[in-house]
């Protein structure tokens, strides 16, 4: 099978009206739009552009180069750092040699053009000193596969002849910039360089020329590998065939909370599961153990994935897999601590989290864990890049990871540490996973929003497919698609509830918070209350709360990280109300269930609390139907007077909104209320009949 080559997507008509910096952005976005050209956040692009100097009015050459952080595929113009080329040239004169290269990083900001606040990346000198106007530095899997072989120099020459050079591994920085500059000066025919164990540099005199060179070089590598690997089984052939999809998901759902239990104590982690064909081929192969142990090679890969994954053997017996987890996790940590001790320098930063990021299970797939969902997903994508590299490299030669000391020096680079220290403090629910039933309704949606704004990942569960999809899409737009999932589940259906929890766990790796909120309301005198209405109230409000709580309890106990359950009951659960006995009774059952569960869960750190709303009209679907008419009729007022009626009925004379309920849920779900369980919080603007005692 031949791999599809990269398409040339340059559009002359589009590029014609652009300024040079806009054409640089256009090229960058085109390159970054295909992950085979460069991985997420990996690589950078530059152009040396003539600009008017705001200080002198003269024309000066300015280096536009992707700044620190960001992703070439999605960046905007403000993602570029801009530096006076003449000042960058002056830096060459004060450079004291490779052992002092880190001090040059601080000097880059002295070269800033036009007060641009974007910080320069460590790769800036790699672009600055190349005598070409346009430069691309990409991390294409197909070229890194060449760069990660034992014979990468010879292979580069065989495949590219004089068109591409080769430089031995060196950590990015000022010295590598000078090495590239010297290479280009000595080899004017070269259109680029392969950097051992790292990536590709290509250049050109125009933006289009540079773009096309980059594509041509990568396509040649893709074609070359296709020819070399044709007919050869990847990774030494299959050892553990992929299990069927249902089993793979079942294993992931059981395993992820168990892993989270072991690695999420100090800092909660979010999980990601990938059972794509590329992953299954690697984890099921004969050479899995051997190649996984060699570690990843491109620094971008292992900074995200740690140098090595943890392989968890699976023979079809889940209990055996879980039973071996303590020893496997501990052995990985021991290995990591030993690596730190072997490689550390006197001034190295303190050891970081020693747990694995990537977990490989033969026949099942790959699990990854990180402080948030995007980081876990991206780590997993990076390991797929590493798999692609290993497939190519090991198929044509010996694959080699980066030497351990070099890997350490990058991982614990003081500049890397400074970057970590500059990261903002995590939000209060970062790393937490919440399941919100009735998540597409008024209170559920406001609650999900509050939890997400504090960094939680949220699974919205509801029976209203349309509203659910709208809520999920809206949150994805505002908080990012990583942070939210929607699952259709009827809380009265035992199997559906179990399935919804399994889906949630496979998506995020576990659970910390359950908000049981799905509900309805009904009103009728007792004589007119049908058994159907009675049962519906009991089913959704009492049984539904029981079913989701039971599932959460099972999960919390396996996960051993405690948990918080918040019930949305009602004032009517405390205060009797004429003409609504089915609803009031079911709500009272919820409140009592919460207290029983608070007793039962305390020893496992599971807290259970209740929020009682009253008269939350805005945003509530309950208040748009029959209930609204009935309430208005029972108070002998018009429907439009209801809001004012409830305001005046309250002690504080204020309306209650979904956001008010959400705030109380946030308090009870978060560590702010770590010492509260079995509590009831009324959010009703004050109502004497619901005072607790
Ligand atoms: P809402 O109708 O806007 O939201 C409730 C959501 O629950 C809806 O999206 C609905 O589709 C979903 N749902 C209903 N049955 C379900 C089932 N079997 N399985 C899964 N999902 C189901 O109403 P709301 O005002 O947001 O109510 C939320 C909760 O607050 C309810 O439990 C309600 O009893 C309680 N409450 C509301 C008020 C109020 O004045 N709004 C007052 C007291 C208590």
mmCIF file of N, CA and C and ligand atoms in Angstrom, residues 438 440-443 462-464 489-492 517-520 540 545 568-570 583 587 613-616 619-623, ligand 1:
data_model
loop_
_atom_site.group_PDB
_atom_site.id
_atom_site.type_symbol
_atom_site.label_atom_id
_atom_site.label_comp_id
_atom_site.label_asym_id
_atom_site.label_seq_id
_atom_site.Cartn_x
_atom_site.Cartn_y
_atom_site.Cartn_z
ATOM 1 N N UNK A 438 -28.954 15.509 33.592
ATOM 2 C CA UNK A 438 -29.810 16.633 33.223
ATOM 3 C C UNK A 438 -28.956 17.820 32.790
ATOM 4 N N UNK A 440 -28.304 19.073 30.066
ATOM 5 C CA UNK A 440 -28.770 19.930 28.975
ATOM 6 C C UNK A 440 -29.873 20.871 29.442
ATOM 7 N N UNK A 441 -30.266 20.790 30.708
ATOM 8 C CA UNK A 441 -31.334 21.645 31.225
ATOM 9 C C UNK A 441 -30.782 22.920 31.856
ATOM 10 N N UNK A 442 -31.689 23.710 32.430
ATOM 11 C CA UNK A 442 -31.299 25.021 32.956
ATOM 12 C C UNK A 442 -30.233 24.950 34.034
ATOM 13 N N UNK A 443 -30.541 24.247 35.135
ATOM 14 C CA UNK A 443 -29.597 24.202 36.261
ATOM 15 C C UNK A 443 -28.369 23.358 35.901
ATOM 16 N N UNK A 462 -28.000 13.381 29.448
ATOM 17 C CA UNK A 462 -29.396 13.847 29.347
ATOM 18 C C UNK A 462 -30.149 12.934 28.379
ATOM 19 N N UNK A 463 -31.496 13.040 28.413
ATOM 20 C CA UNK A 463 -32.283 12.292 27.426
ATOM 21 C C UNK A 463 -32.681 13.158 26.246
ATOM 22 N N UNK A 464 -32.511 14.447 26.384
ATOM 23 C CA UNK A 464 -32.928 15.373 25.318
ATOM 24 C C UNK A 464 -31.751 15.561 24.350
ATOM 25 N N UNK A 489 -28.360 9.478 28.091
ATOM 26 C CA UNK A 489 -28.618 8.427 29.078
ATOM 27 C C UNK A 489 -29.870 8.761 29.860
ATOM 28 N N UNK A 490 -30.743 7.767 29.975
ATOM 29 C CA UNK A 490 -31.925 7.907 30.811
ATOM 30 C C UNK A 490 -31.552 7.415 32.205
ATOM 31 N N UNK A 491 -31.651 8.290 33.199
ATOM 32 C CA UNK A 491 -31.177 7.907 34.539
ATOM 33 C C UNK A 491 -32.033 6.817 35.185
ATOM 34 N N UNK A 492 -33.160 6.500 34.584
ATOM 35 C CA UNK A 492 -33.992 5.434 35.158
ATOM 36 C C UNK A 492 -33.620 4.058 34.597
ATOM 37 N N UNK A 517 -28.912 15.679 38.955
ATOM 38 C CA UNK A 517 -29.761 16.854 38.784
ATOM 39 C C UNK A 517 -30.949 16.599 37.858
ATOM 40 N N UNK A 518 -30.845 15.534 37.024
ATOM 41 C CA UNK A 518 -31.912 15.294 36.038
ATOM 42 C C UNK A 518 -33.256 15.267 36.753
ATOM 43 N N UNK A 519 -34.217 15.931 36.208
ATOM 44 C CA UNK A 519 -35.487 15.923 36.923
ATOM 45 C C UNK A 519 -36.645 16.467 36.124
ATOM 46 N N UNK A 520 -37.778 16.314 36.754
ATOM 47 C CA UNK A 520 -39.042 16.794 36.202
ATOM 48 C C UNK A 520 -39.804 17.411 37.372
ATOM 49 N N UNK A 540 -37.648 8.824 38.124
ATOM 50 C CA UNK A 540 -36.605 9.775 37.706
ATOM 51 C C UNK A 540 -35.907 10.374 38.923
ATOM 52 N N UNK A 545 -31.691 8.942 40.956
ATOM 53 C CA UNK A 545 -30.604 9.429 41.821
ATOM 54 C C UNK A 545 -29.860 8.251 42.446
ATOM 55 N N UNK A 568 -29.264 17.696 43.400
ATOM 56 C CA UNK A 568 -30.152 18.854 43.267
ATOM 57 C C UNK A 568 -31.533 18.347 43.643
ATOM 58 N N UNK A 569 -31.929 18.652 44.875
ATOM 59 C CA UNK A 569 -33.259 18.215 45.331
ATOM 60 C C UNK A 569 -34.227 19.388 45.148
ATOM 61 N N UNK A 570 -34.875 19.796 46.211
ATOM 62 C CA UNK A 570 -35.820 20.915 46.078
ATOM 63 C C UNK A 570 -36.287 21.355 47.456
ATOM 64 N N UNK A 583 -44.223 14.580 43.500
ATOM 65 C CA UNK A 583 -42.964 15.304 43.347
ATOM 66 C C UNK A 583 -42.294 15.519 44.713
ATOM 67 N N UNK A 587 -38.717 14.008 45.979
ATOM 68 C CA UNK A 587 -37.636 14.920 46.345
ATOM 69 C C UNK A 587 -37.177 14.669 47.785
ATOM 70 N N UNK A 613 -32.910 24.026 45.401
ATOM 71 C CA UNK A 613 -33.339 25.268 44.753
ATOM 72 C C UNK A 613 -34.818 25.503 45.018
ATOM 73 N N UNK A 614 -35.235 26.707 44.743
ATOM 74 C CA UNK A 614 -36.676 26.969 44.710
ATOM 75 C C UNK A 614 -36.955 28.059 43.686
ATOM 76 N N UNK A 615 -37.968 27.804 42.878
ATOM 77 C CA UNK A 615 -38.462 28.816 41.928
ATOM 78 C C UNK A 615 -37.362 29.407 41.049
ATOM 79 N N UNK A 616 -36.647 28.505 40.357
ATOM 80 C CA UNK A 616 -35.640 28.968 39.398
ATOM 81 C C UNK A 616 -36.319 28.963 38.032
ATOM 82 N N UNK A 619 -34.454 29.865 32.335
ATOM 83 C CA UNK A 619 -33.602 28.803 31.770
ATOM 84 C C UNK A 619 -34.123 27.406 32.027
ATOM 85 N N UNK A 620 -35.119 27.266 32.924
ATOM 86 C CA UNK A 620 -35.578 25.922 33.287
ATOM 87 C C UNK A 620 -36.667 25.447 32.334
ATOM 88 N N UNK A 621 -36.475 24.205 31.826
ATOM 89 C CA UNK A 621 -37.507 23.651 30.945
ATOM 90 C C UNK A 621 -38.744 23.265 31.753
ATOM 91 N N UNK A 622 -38.508 22.915 33.020
ATOM 92 C CA UNK A 622 -39.636 22.568 33.896
ATOM 93 C C UNK A 622 -40.641 23.715 33.937
ATOM 94 N N UNK A 623 -40.079 24.926 33.969
ATOM 95 C CA UNK A 623 -40.934 26.101 34.124
ATOM 96 C C UNK A 623 -41.490 26.614 32.800
HETATM 97 P P1 LIG B 1 -34.839 21.468 33.239
HETATM 98 O O1 LIG B 1 -36.044 20.799 32.744
HETATM 99 O O2 LIG B 1 -34.392 22.715 32.567
HETATM 100 O O3 LIG B 1 -33.646 20.432 33.289
HETATM 101 C C1 LIG B 1 -33.817 19.084 33.642
HETATM 102 C C2 LIG B 1 -33.074 18.210 32.640
HETATM 103 O O4 LIG B 1 -33.195 16.863 33.054
HETATM 104 C C3 LIG B 1 -33.626 18.311 31.235
HETATM 105 O O5 LIG B 1 -32.611 18.626 30.314
HETATM 106 C C4 LIG B 1 -34.223 16.936 30.978
HETATM 107 O O6 LIG B 1 -34.113 16.527 29.627
HETATM 108 C C5 LIG B 1 -33.379 16.072 31.885
HETATM 109 N N1 LIG B 1 -34.042 14.822 32.223
HETATM 110 C C6 LIG B 1 -35.329 14.636 32.556
HETATM 111 N N2 LIG B 1 -35.570 13.343 32.756
HETATM 112 C C7 LIG B 1 -34.424 12.676 32.562
HETATM 113 C C8 LIG B 1 -34.036 11.315 32.622
HETATM 114 N N3 LIG B 1 -34.915 10.371 32.934
HETATM 115 N N4 LIG B 1 -32.757 11.007 32.364
HETATM 116 C C9 LIG B 1 -31.868 11.969 32.033
HETATM 117 N N5 LIG B 1 -32.177 13.253 31.957
HETATM 118 C C10 LIG B 1 -33.445 13.617 32.213
HETATM 119 O O7 LIG B 1 -35.112 21.770 34.767
HETATM 120 P P2 LIG B 1 -34.203 22.449 35.896
HETATM 121 O O8 LIG B 1 -34.966 23.535 36.473
HETATM 122 O O9 LIG B 1 -32.865 22.728 35.400
HETATM 123 O O10 LIG B 1 -34.174 21.277 36.973
HETATM 124 C C11 LIG B 1 -33.030 20.619 37.386
HETATM 125 C C12 LIG B 1 -33.276 19.980 38.736
HETATM 126 O O11 LIG B 1 -33.554 20.983 39.686
HETATM 127 C C13 LIG B 1 -34.434 19.006 38.784
HETATM 128 O O12 LIG B 1 -34.096 17.873 39.542
HETATM 129 C C14 LIG B 1 -35.502 19.803 39.466
HETATM 130 O O13 LIG B 1 -36.435 19.014 40.148
HETATM 131 C C15 LIG B 1 -34.690 20.616 40.427
HETATM 132 N N6 LIG B 1 -35.375 21.801 40.903
HETATM 133 C C16 LIG B 1 -35.676 22.816 40.050
HETATM 134 C C17 LIG B 1 -36.349 23.920 40.530
HETATM 135 C C18 LIG B 1 -36.703 25.054 39.653
HETATM 136 O O14 LIG B 1 -37.393 25.934 40.096
HETATM 137 N N7 LIG B 1 -36.240 25.104 38.429
HETATM 138 C C19 LIG B 1 -36.712 23.987 41.868
HETATM 139 C C20 LIG B 1 -36.405 22.930 42.685
HETATM 140 C C21 LIG B 1 -35.746 21.847 42.220
#
